[in-house]
PDB file of C-alpha atoms and ligand atoms in Angstrom:
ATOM      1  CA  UNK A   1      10.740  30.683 -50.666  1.00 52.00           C
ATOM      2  CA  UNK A   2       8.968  27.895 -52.284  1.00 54.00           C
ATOM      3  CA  UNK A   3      11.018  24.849 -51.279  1.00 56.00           C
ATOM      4  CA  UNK A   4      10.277  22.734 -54.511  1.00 58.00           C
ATOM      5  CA  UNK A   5      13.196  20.583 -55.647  1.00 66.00           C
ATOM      6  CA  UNK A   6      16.013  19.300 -52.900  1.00 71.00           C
ATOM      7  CA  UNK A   7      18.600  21.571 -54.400  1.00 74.00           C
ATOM      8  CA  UNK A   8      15.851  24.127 -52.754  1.00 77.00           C
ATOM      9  CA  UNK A   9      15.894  22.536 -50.102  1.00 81.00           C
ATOM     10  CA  UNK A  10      19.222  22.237 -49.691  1.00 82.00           C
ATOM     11  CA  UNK A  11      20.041  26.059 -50.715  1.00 84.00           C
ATOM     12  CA  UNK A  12      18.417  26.364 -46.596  1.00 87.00           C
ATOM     13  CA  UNK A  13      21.654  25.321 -45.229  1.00 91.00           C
ATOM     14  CA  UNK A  14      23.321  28.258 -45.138  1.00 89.00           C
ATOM     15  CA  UNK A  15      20.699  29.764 -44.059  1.00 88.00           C
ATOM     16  CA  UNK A  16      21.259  27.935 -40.597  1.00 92.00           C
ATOM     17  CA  UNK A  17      24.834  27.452 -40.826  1.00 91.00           C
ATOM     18  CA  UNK A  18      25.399  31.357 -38.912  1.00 89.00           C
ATOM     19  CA  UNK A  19      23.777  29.289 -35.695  1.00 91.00           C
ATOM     20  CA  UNK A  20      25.104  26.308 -35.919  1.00 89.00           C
ATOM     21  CA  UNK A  21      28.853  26.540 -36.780  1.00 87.00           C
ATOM     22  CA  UNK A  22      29.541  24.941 -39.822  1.00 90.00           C
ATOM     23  CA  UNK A  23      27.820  23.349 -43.139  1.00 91.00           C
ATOM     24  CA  UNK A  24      27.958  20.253 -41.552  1.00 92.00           C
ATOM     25  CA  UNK A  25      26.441  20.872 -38.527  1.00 94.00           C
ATOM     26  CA  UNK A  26      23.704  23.183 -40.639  1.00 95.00           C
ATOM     27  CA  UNK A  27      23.119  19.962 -42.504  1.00 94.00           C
ATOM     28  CA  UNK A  28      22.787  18.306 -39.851  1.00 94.00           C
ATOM     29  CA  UNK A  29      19.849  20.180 -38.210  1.00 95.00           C
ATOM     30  CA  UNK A  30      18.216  21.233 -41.534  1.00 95.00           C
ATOM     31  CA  UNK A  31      17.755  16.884 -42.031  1.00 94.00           C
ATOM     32  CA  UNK A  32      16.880  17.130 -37.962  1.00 96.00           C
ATOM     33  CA  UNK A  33      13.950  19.797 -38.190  1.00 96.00           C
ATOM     34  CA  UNK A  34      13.025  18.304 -41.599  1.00 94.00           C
ATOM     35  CA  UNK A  35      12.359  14.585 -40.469  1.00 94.00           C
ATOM     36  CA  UNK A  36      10.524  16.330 -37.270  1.00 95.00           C
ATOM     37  CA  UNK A  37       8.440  18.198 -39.712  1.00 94.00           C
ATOM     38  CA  UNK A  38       7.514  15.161 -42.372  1.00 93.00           C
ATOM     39  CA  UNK A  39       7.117  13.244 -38.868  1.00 92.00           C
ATOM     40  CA  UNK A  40       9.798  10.761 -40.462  1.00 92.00           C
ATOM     41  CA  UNK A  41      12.852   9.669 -37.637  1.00 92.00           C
ATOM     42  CA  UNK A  42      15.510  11.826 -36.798  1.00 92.00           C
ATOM     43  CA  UNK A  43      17.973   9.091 -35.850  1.00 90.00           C
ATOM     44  CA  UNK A  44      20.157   7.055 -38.302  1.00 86.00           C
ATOM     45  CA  UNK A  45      20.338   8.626 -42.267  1.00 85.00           C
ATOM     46  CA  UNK A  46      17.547  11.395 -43.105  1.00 86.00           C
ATOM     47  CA  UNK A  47      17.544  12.330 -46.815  1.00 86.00           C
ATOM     48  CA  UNK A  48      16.156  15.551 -47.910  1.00 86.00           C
ATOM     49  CA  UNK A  49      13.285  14.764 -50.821  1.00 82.00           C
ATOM     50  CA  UNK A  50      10.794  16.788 -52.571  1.00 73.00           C
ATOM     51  CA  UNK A  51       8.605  17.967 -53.295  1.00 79.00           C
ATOM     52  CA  UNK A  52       7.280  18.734 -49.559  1.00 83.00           C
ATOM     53  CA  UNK A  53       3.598  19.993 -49.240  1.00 86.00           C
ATOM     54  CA  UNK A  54       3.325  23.756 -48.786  1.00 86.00           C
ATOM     55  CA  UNK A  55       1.980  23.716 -45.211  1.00 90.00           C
ATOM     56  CA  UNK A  56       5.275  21.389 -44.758  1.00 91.00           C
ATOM     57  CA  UNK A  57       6.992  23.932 -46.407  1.00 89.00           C
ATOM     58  CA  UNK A  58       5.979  26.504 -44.422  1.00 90.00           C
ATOM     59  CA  UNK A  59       6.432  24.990 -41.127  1.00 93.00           C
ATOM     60  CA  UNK A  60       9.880  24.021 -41.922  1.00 93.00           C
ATOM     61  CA  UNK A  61      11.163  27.733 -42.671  1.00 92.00           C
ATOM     62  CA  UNK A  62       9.104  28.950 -39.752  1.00 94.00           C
ATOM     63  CA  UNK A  63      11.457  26.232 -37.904  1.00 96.00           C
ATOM     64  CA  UNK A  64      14.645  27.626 -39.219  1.00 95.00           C
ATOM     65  CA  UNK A  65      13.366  30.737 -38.440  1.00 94.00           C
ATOM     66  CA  UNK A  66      13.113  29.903 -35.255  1.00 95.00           C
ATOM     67  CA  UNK A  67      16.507  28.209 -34.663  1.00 96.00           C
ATOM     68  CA  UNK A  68      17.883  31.286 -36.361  1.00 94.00           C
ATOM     69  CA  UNK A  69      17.007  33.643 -32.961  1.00 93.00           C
ATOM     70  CA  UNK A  70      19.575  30.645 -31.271  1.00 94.00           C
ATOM     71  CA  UNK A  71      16.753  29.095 -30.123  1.00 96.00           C
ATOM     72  CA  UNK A  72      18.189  25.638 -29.016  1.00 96.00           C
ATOM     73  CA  UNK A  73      17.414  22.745 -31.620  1.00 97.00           C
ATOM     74  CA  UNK A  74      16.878  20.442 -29.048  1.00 98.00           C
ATOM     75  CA  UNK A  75      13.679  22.519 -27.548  1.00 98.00           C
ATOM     76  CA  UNK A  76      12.346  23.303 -31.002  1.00 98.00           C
ATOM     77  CA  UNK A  77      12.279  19.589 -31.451  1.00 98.00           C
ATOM     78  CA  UNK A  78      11.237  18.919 -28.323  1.00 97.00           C
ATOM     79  CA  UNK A  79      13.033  15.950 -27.753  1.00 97.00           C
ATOM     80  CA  UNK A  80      16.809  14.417 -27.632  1.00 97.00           C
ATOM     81  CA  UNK A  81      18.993  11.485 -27.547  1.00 97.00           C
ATOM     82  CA  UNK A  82      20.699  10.563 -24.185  1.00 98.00           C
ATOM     83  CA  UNK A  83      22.583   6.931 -24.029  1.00 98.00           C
ATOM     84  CA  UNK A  84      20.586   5.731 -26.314  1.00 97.00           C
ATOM     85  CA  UNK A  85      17.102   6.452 -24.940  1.00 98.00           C
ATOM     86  CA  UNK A  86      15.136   9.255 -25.960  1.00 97.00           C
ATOM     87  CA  UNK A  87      14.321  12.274 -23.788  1.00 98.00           C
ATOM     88  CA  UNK A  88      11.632  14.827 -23.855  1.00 98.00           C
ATOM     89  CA  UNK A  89      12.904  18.165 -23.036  1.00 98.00           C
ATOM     90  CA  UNK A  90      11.675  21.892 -22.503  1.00 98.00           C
ATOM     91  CA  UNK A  91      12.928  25.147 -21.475  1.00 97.00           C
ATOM     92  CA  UNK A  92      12.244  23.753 -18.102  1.00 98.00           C
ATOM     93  CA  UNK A  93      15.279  21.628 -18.207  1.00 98.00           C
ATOM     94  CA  UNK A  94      18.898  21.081 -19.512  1.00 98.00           C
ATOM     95  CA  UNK A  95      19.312  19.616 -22.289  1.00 98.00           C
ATOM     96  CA  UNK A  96      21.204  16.096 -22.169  1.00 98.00           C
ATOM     97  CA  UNK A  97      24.777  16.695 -22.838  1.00 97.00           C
ATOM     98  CA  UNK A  98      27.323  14.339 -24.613  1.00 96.00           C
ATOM     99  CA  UNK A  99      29.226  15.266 -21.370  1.00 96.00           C
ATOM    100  CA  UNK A 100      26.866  13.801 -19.177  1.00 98.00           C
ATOM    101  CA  UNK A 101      26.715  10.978 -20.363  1.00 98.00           C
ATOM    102  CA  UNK A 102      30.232   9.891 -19.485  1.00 98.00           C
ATOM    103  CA  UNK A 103      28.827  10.137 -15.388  1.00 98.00           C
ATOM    104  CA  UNK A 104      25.795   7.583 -16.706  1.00 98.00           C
ATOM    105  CA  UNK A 105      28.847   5.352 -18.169  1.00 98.00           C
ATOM    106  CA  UNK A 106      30.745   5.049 -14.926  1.00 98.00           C
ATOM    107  CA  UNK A 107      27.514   4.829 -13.330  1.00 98.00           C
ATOM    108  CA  UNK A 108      26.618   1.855 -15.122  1.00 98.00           C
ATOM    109  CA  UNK A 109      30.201   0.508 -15.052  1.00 98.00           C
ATOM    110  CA  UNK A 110      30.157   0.407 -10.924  1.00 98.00           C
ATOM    111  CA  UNK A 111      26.513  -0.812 -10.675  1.00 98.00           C
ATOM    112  CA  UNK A 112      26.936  -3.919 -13.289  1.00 97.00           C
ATOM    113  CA  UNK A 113      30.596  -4.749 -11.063  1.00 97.00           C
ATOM    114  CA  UNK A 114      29.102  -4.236  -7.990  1.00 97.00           C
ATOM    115  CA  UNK A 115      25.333  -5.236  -8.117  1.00 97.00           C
ATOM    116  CA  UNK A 116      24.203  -2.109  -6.730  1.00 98.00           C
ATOM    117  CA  UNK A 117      19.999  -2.458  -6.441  1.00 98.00           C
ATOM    118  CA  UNK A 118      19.211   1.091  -5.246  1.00 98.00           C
ATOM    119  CA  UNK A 119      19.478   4.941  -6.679  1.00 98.00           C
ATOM    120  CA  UNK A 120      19.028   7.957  -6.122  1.00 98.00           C
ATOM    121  CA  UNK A 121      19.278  10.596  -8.899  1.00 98.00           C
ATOM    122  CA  UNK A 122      19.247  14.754  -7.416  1.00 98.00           C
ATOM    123  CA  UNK A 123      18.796  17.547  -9.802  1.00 98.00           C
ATOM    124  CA  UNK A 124      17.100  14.960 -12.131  1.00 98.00           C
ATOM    125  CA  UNK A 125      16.089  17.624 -14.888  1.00 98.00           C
ATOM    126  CA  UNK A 126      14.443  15.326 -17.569  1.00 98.00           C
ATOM    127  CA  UNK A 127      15.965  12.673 -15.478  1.00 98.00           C
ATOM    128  CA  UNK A 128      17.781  11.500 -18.229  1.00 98.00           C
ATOM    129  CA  UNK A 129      20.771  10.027 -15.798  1.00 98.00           C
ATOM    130  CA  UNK A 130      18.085   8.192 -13.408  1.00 98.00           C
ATOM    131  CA  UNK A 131      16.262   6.828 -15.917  1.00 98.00           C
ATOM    132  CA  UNK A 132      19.014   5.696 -18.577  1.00 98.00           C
ATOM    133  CA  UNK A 133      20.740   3.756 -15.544  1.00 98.00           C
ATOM    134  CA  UNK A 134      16.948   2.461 -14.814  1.00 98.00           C
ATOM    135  CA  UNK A 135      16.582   0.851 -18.153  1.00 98.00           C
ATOM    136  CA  UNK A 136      19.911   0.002 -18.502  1.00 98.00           C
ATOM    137  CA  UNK A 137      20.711  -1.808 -15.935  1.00 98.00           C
ATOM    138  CA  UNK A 138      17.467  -2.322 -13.976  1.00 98.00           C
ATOM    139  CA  UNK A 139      18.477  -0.358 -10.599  1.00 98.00           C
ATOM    140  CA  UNK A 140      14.945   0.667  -8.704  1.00 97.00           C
ATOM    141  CA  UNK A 141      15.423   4.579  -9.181  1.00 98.00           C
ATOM    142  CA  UNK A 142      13.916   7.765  -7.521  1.00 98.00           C
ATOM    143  CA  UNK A 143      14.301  11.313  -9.738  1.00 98.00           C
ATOM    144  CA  UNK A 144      14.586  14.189  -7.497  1.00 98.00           C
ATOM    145  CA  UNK A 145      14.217  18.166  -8.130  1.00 98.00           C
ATOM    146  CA  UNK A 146      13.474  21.350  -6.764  1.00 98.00           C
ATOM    147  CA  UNK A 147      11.615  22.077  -9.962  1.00 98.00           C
ATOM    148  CA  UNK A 148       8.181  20.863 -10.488  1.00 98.00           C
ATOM    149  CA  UNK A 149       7.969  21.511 -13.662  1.00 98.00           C
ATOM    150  CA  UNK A 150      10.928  19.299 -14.658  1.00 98.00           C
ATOM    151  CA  UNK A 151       9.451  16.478 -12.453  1.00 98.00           C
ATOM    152  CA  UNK A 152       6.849  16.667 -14.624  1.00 98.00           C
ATOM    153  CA  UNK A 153       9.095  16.253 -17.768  1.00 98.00           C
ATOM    154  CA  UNK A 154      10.801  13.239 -15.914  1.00 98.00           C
ATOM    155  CA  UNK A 155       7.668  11.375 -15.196  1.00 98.00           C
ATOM    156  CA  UNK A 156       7.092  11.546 -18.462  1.00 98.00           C
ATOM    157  CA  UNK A 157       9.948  10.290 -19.814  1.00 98.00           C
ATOM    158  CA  UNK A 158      10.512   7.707 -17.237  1.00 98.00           C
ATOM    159  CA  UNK A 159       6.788   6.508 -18.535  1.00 98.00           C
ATOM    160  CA  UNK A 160       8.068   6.896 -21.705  1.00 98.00           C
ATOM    161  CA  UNK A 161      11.093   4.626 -21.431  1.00 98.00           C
ATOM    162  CA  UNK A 162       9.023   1.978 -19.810  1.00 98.00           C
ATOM    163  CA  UNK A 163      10.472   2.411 -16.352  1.00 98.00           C
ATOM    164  CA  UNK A 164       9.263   3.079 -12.803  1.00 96.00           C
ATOM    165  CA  UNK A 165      11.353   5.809 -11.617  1.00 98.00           C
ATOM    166  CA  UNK A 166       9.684   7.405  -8.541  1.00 98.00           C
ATOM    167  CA  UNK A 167      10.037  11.471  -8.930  1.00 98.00           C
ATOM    168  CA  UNK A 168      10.356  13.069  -5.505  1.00 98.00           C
ATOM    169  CA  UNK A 169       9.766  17.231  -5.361  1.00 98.00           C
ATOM    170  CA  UNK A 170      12.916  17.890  -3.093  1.00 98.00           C
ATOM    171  CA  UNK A 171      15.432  20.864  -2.765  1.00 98.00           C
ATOM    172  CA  UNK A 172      18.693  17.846  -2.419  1.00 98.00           C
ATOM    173  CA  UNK A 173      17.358  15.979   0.149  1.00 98.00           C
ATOM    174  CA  UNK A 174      15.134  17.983   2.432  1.00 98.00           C
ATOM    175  CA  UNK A 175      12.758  15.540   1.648  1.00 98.00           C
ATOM    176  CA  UNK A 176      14.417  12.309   0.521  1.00 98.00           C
ATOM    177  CA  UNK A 177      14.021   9.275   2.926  1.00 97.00           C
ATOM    178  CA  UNK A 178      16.081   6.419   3.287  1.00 97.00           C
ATOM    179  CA  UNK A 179      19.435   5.365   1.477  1.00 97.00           C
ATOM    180  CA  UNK A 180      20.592   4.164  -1.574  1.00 98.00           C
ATOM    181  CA  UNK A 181      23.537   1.880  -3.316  1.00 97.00           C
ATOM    182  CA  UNK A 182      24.458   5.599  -5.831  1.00 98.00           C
ATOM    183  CA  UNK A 183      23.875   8.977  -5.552  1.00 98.00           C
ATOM    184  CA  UNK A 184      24.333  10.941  -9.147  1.00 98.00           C
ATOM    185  CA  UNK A 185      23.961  14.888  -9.721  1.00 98.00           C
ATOM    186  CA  UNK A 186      24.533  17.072 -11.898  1.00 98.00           C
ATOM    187  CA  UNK A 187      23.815  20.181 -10.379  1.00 98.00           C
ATOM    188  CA  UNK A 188      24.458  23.195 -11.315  1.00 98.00           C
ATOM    189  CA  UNK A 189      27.768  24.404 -11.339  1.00 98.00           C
ATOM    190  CA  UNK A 190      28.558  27.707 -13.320  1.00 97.00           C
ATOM    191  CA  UNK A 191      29.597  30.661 -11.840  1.00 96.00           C
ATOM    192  CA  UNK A 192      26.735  33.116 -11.054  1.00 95.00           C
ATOM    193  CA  UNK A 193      28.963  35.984 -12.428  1.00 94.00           C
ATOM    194  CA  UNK A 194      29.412  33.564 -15.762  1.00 93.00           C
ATOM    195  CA  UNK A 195      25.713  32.883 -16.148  1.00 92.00           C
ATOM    196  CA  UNK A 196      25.156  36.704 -17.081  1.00 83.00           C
ATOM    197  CA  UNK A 197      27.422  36.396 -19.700  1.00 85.00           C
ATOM    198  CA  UNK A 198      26.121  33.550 -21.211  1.00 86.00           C
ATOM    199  CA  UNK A 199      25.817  33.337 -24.691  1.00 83.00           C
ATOM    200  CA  UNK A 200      23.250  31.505 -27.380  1.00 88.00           C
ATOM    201  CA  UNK A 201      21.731  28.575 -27.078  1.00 92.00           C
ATOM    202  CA  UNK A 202      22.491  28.434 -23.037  1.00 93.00           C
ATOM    203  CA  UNK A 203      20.450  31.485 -22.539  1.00 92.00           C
ATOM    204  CA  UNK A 204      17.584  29.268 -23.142  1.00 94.00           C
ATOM    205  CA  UNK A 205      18.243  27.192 -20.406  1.00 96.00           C
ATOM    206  CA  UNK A 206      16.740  27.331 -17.149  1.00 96.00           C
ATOM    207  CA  UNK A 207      18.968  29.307 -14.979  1.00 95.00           C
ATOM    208  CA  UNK A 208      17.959  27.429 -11.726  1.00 95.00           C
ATOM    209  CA  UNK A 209      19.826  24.495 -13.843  1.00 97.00           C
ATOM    210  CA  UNK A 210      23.012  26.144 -14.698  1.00 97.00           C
ATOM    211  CA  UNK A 211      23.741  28.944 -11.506  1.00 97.00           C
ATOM    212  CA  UNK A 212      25.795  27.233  -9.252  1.00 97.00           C
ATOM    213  CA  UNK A 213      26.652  30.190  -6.780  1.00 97.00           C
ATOM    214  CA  UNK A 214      29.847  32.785  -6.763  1.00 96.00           C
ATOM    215  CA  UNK A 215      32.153  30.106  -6.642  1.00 97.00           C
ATOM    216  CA  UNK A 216      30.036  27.414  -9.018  1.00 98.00           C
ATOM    217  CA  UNK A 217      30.438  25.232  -6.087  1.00 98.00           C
ATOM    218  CA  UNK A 218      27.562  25.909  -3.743  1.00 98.00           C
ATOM    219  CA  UNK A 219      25.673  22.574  -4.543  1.00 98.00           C
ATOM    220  CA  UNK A 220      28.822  20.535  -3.844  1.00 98.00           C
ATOM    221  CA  UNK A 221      28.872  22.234  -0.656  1.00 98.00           C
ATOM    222  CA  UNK A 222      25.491  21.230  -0.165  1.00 98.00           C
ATOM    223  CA  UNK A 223      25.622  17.699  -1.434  1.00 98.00           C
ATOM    224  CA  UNK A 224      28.442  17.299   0.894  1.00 97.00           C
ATOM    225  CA  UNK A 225      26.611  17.876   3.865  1.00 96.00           C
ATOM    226  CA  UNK A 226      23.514  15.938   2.968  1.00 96.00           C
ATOM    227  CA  UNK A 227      24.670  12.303   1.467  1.00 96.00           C
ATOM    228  CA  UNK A 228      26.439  10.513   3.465  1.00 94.00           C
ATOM    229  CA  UNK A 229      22.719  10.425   5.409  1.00 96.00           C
ATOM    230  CA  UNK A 230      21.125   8.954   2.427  1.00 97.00           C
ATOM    231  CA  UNK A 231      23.654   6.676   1.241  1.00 96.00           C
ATOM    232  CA  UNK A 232      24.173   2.821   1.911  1.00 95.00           C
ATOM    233  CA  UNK A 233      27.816   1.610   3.583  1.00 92.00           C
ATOM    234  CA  UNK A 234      30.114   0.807   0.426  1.00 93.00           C
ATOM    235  CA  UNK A 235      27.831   3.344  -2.063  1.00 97.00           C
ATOM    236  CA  UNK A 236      28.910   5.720  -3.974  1.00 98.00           C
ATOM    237  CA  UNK A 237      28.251   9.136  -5.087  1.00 98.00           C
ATOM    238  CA  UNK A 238      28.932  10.104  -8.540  1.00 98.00           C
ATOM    239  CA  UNK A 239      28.263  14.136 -10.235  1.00 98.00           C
ATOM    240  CA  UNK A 240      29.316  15.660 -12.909  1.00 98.00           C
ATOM    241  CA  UNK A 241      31.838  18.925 -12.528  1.00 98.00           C
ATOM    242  CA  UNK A 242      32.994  21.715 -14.117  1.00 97.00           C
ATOM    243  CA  UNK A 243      35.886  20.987 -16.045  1.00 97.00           C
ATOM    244  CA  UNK A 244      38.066  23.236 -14.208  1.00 97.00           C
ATOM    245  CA  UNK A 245      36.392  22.210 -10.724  1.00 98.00           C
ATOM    246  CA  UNK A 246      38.138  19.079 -10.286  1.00 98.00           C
ATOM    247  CA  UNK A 247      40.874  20.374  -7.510  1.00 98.00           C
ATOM    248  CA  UNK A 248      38.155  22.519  -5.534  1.00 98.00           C
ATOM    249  CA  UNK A 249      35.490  19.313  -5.771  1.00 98.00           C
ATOM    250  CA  UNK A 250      38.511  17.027  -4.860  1.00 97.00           C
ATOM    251  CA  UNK A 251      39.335  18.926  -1.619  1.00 97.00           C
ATOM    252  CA  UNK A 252      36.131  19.677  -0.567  1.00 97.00           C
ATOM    253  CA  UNK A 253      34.914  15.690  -0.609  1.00 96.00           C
ATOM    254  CA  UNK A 254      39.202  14.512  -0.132  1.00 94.00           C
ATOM    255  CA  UNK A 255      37.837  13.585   3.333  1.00 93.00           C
ATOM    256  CA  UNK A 256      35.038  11.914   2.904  1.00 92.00           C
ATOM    257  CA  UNK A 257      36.440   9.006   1.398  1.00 92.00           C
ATOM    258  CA  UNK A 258      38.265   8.095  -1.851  1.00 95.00           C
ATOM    259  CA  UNK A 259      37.961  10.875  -4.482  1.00 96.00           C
ATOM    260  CA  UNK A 260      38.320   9.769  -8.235  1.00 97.00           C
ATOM    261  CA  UNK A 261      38.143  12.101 -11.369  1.00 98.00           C
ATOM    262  CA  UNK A 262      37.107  10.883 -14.627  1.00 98.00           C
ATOM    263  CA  UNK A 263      37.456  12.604 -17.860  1.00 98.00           C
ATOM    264  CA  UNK A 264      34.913  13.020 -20.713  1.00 97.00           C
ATOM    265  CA  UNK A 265      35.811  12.462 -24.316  1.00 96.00           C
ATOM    266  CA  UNK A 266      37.038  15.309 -24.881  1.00 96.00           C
ATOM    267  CA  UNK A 267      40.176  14.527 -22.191  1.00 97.00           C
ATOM    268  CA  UNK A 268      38.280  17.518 -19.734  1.00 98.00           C
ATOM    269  CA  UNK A 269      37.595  16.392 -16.019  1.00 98.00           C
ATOM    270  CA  UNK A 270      33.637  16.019 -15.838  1.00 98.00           C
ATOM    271  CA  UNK A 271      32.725  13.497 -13.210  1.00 98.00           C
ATOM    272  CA  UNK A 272      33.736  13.010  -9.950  1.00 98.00           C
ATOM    273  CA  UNK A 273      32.924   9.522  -7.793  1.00 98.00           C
ATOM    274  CA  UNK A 274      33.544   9.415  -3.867  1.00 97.00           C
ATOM    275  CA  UNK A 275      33.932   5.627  -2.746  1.00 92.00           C
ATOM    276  CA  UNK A 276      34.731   4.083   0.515  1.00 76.00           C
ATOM    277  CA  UNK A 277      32.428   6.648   2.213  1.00 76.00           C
ATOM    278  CA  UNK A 278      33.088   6.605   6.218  1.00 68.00           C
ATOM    279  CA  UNK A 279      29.691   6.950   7.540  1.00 58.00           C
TER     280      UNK A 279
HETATM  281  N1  LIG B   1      27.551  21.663 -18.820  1.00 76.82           N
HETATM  282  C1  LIG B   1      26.633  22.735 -18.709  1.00 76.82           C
HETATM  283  C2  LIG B   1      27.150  23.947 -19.478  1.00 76.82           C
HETATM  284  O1  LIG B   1      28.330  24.140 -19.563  1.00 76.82           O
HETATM  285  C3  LIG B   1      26.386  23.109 -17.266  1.00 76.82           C
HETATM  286  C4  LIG B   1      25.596  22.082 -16.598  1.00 76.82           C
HETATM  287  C5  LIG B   1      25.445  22.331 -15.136  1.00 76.82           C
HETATM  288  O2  LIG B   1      25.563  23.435 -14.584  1.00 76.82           O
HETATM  289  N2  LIG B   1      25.167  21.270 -14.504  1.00 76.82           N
HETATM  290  O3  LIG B   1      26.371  24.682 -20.023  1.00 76.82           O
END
């Protein structure tokens, strides 16, 4: 198709809209993978215009054609928005979540109140939680993961957002030393059995990332037995949860000090914080 005039161009929305949901949304990304292709920014109003150049052209379908095998938009663009900061991502690592971002918010609530100087962020990923709280607030942060490869993406995006996050290859903290004001994870929490039936754009992502054990919970049981070694007196340990974890998480850290569970926008529980630690 020879994408000439924008009513052309716009005649490609449908073509997307089976992936993404709705016109809206296939708006949405066909302005996304357009501005990526004309090298224009992605954020704030795009506006389709023609004519585009034919190698343009052509790299634009070969983009939807792409996103039309539910190939996520976020990797094809290789980059995404987290609190406000951009984030390079691969299949090598989640992709930031909306979710997620409400565990960086009460993060950066309780380290503004409390003047917390130290961090320590496990199952970094692209280390978009470590490195968001890093800029925004100015908390000294180390990125930690199993995963060399997505150390290597956090490095570069902690370079990239001007900060000096220190990435530290570690399965938890088998080889973390010291303690810190806040521990934050997101690890990964869905069921093994669930992961094979994922569907779309999750296949994608890196399993290591998403299979939390039979019971989703294995990391939890893990992080349990690991902090309260690496964490200061009066710290706190905040991670993100399934949203129907929140009673298993709660019992499971009840006696390790005060449990809290905070919902995300959409009223689901997401993110639990343990306070008042008793080391
Ligand atoms: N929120 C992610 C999902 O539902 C899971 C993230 C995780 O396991 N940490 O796909």
């Amino acid at each position: 198709m020879i994408v000439s005039s924008r009513e052309q161009l716009k005649k490609l929305i449908p073509e997307l809209s089976g992936v993404s949901g709705d016109e809206r949304e296939a708006e949405f990304e066909l302005k996304q993978l357009y501005a990526y292709v004309l090298g224009k920014s992605r954020l704030g109003a795009v506006e389709l215009e023609s004519p585009m150049k034919e190698e343009d052209e052509a790299r634009l379908i070969s983009l939807i054609e792409r996103r039309k095998t539910h190939e996520p938009l976020q990797y094809i663009l290789g980059e995404w928005e987290f609190m406000g900061l951009t984030f390079k991502v691969n299949k090598d690592v989640l992709i930031p979540r909306q979710d997620t971002e409400t565990l960086a918010e009460e993060a950066e609530r309780i380290i503004g109140e409390r003047g917390y100087r130290s961090l320590l962020d496990i199952c970094t990923g692209s280390g978009c939680i470590g490195i968001s709280l890093a800029k925004r607030t100015g908390i000294g942060a180390i990125l930690s993961d199993i995963s060399e490869k997505a150390l290597e993406i956090a490095k570069t995006n902690a370079l990239l957002n001007g900060t000096d996050c220190k990435p530290v290859k570690s399965n938890l903290f088998s080889n973390i030393e010291g303690r810190f004001d806040v521990i934050t994870a997101n690890p990964p929490y869905i069921r093994s059995a669930e992961c094979g039936s994922l569907q779309g754009e999750v296949l994608h992502e890196p399993r290591l990332a998403l299979d939390g054990g039979e019971d989703g919970l294995d990391f939890y049981r893990r992080i349990k037995d690991g902090f309260s070694e690496h964490l200061n007196e009066n710290g706190v340990l905040l991670m993100e949860i399934g949203f129907d974890q929140a009673e298993s998480v709660n019992e499971l850290f009840a006696c390790c000090g005060n449990v809290r569970i905070i919902k995300d926008i959409c009223g689901l529980d997401r993110v639990i914080a343990v306070d008042g630690i008793k080391i």
